[in-house]
Amino acid sequence: MFVAGDAATMTQDGHPVPEWRRQPFNRDDFVGHVIANRVRGRKDGRPFRYRNKGNMAVVGKNFAILEAGYLRSSGFVTWLVWAALHVLALPQLQNRFRVQTQWFWSYLSGQRAPG
């Protein structure tokens, strides 16, 4: 049985991976590859290894915070980095363009973008 996404939990090196973050469990692609390999009769490959990529949060229209290892940042530029990372994480160019357009409209007009 496989569990991926928000319902998943795991330990690594004898310690629980933080459940309050989606990041470790936003690896449906990893689970998909394992299932596909098993269906094809292949080995699973490398085991999943959690890697902490840090934390980011938007705290207002033009302000975000970032904490990754020893790096700490906040402000408008961090907010732009947050937006860029989220757009780049989208799976298709079409989705990236749509989200960018909607965010830009919302930013300029203060209204939700249609669609």
Short mmCIF file of C-alpha atoms in Angstrom, two decimals:
data_model
loop_
_atom_site.label_atom_id
_atom_site.label_comp_id
_atom_site.label_asym_id
_atom_site.label_seq_id
_atom_site.Cartn_x
_atom_site.Cartn_y
_atom_site.Cartn_z
CA MET A 1 0.00 0.00 0.00
CA PHE A 2 1.19 3.52 -0.81
CA VAL A 3 0.30 6.84 0.76
CA ALA A 4 1.41 10.14 -0.74
CA GLY A 5 0.54 13.73 -0.07
CA ASP A 6 -0.96 15.11 3.15
CA ALA A 7 -1.88 11.68 4.57
CA ALA A 8 1.71 10.37 4.49
CA THR A 9 4.06 10.10 7.44
CA MET A 10 7.59 8.75 7.73
CA THR A 11 10.73 8.57 9.83
CA GLN A 12 14.28 9.04 8.65
CA ASP A 13 17.40 8.19 10.67
CA GLY A 14 15.14 7.35 13.61
CA HIS A 15 13.46 10.78 13.66
CA PRO A 16 10.04 11.74 12.31
CA VAL A 17 10.00 13.97 9.25
CA PRO A 18 7.94 17.08 10.08
CA GLU A 19 4.33 16.45 9.08
CA TRP A 20 3.27 20.08 9.26
CA ARG A 21 5.10 20.72 6.01
CA ARG A 22 3.83 19.42 2.70
CA GLN A 23 7.29 19.51 1.20
CA PRO A 24 8.45 16.02 2.19
CA PHE A 25 5.23 14.45 1.01
CA ASN A 26 4.76 16.42 -2.17
CA ARG A 27 6.60 13.65 -3.95
CA ASP A 28 3.78 11.86 -5.74
CA ASP A 29 6.17 11.51 -8.69
CA PHE A 30 8.49 9.38 -6.54
CA VAL A 31 5.64 7.07 -5.49
CA GLY A 32 4.47 6.92 -9.11
CA HIS A 33 7.89 5.72 -10.26
CA VAL A 34 8.02 3.06 -7.55
CA ILE A 35 4.55 1.75 -8.51
CA ALA A 36 5.41 1.79 -12.22
CA ASN A 37 8.66 -0.12 -11.57
CA ARG A 38 6.84 -2.76 -9.53
CA VAL A 39 4.18 -3.20 -12.22
CA ARG A 40 6.98 -3.71 -14.77
CA GLY A 41 8.76 -6.17 -12.46
CA ARG A 42 11.73 -3.87 -11.84
CA LYS A 43 13.44 -2.95 -8.59
CA ASP A 44 12.24 0.10 -6.66
CA GLY A 45 15.47 2.05 -7.06
CA ARG A 46 16.83 4.37 -4.41
CA PRO A 47 14.76 4.81 -1.25
CA PHE A 48 13.17 8.20 -0.68
CA ARG A 49 15.38 10.57 1.28
CA TYR A 50 13.91 13.71 2.81
CA ARG A 51 15.90 16.88 2.26
CA ASN A 52 14.87 20.05 4.07
CA LYS A 53 14.70 22.83 1.48
CA GLY A 54 13.80 25.49 4.01
CA ASN A 55 10.67 27.52 4.72
CA MET A 56 9.03 30.39 2.89
CA ALA A 57 5.88 32.28 3.76
CA VAL A 58 4.05 35.29 2.38
CA VAL A 59 3.23 37.77 5.10
CA GLY A 60 1.50 40.41 2.99
CA LYS A 61 1.10 41.79 -0.48
CA ASN A 62 4.78 42.69 -0.90
CA PHE A 63 6.48 40.84 1.94
CA ALA A 64 7.69 37.28 2.41
CA ILE A 65 10.13 35.53 4.70
CA LEU A 66 12.67 32.83 3.86
CA GLU A 67 14.63 30.51 6.14
CA ALA A 68 16.92 27.92 4.58
CA GLY A 69 19.84 26.67 6.64
CA TYR A 70 21.82 29.74 7.68
CA LEU A 71 20.12 31.94 5.08
CA ARG A 72 17.47 34.31 6.41
CA SER A 73 15.76 36.85 4.20
CA SER A 74 12.63 38.95 4.18
CA GLY A 75 11.02 41.75 2.24
CA PHE A 76 9.94 42.57 -1.28
CA VAL A 77 12.75 40.72 -3.08
CA THR A 78 12.02 37.60 -1.03
CA TRP A 79 8.37 37.95 -2.02
CA LEU A 80 9.42 38.04 -5.71
CA VAL A 81 11.56 34.92 -5.16
CA TRP A 82 8.58 33.17 -3.51
CA ALA A 83 6.35 34.02 -6.50
CA ALA A 84 8.95 32.89 -9.04
CA LEU A 85 9.55 29.57 -7.25
CA HIS A 86 5.84 28.85 -7.08
CA VAL A 87 5.31 29.60 -10.76
CA LEU A 88 8.33 27.50 -11.76
CA ALA A 89 7.00 24.57 -9.71
CA LEU A 90 3.86 24.40 -11.85
CA PRO A 91 3.89 21.40 -14.21
CA GLN A 92 3.11 22.98 -17.58
CA LEU A 93 4.10 26.17 -19.39
CA GLN A 94 0.41 26.89 -20.00
CA ASN A 95 -0.28 26.80 -16.25
CA ARG A 96 2.72 29.00 -15.52
CA PHE A 97 1.53 31.62 -17.99
CA ARG A 98 -2.05 31.50 -16.66
CA VAL A 99 -0.99 31.87 -13.03
CA GLN A 100 1.45 34.68 -13.82
CA THR A 101 -1.26 36.55 -15.72
CA GLN A 102 -3.81 36.08 -12.92
CA TRP A 103 -1.34 37.15 -10.23
CA PHE A 104 -0.27 40.20 -12.24
CA TRP A 105 -3.91 41.23 -12.76
CA SER A 106 -4.71 40.75 -9.09
CA TYR A 107 -1.61 42.71 -8.06
CA LEU A 108 -2.41 45.69 -10.28
CA SER A 109 -6.19 45.79 -9.87
CA GLY A 110 -6.64 44.47 -6.35
CA GLN A 111 -9.32 42.11 -7.73
CA ARG A 112 -9.37 38.40 -8.36
CA ALA A 113 -8.58 37.53 -11.95
CA PRO A 114 -11.45 36.06 -13.99
CA GLY A 115 -11.33 32.35 -14.72
#
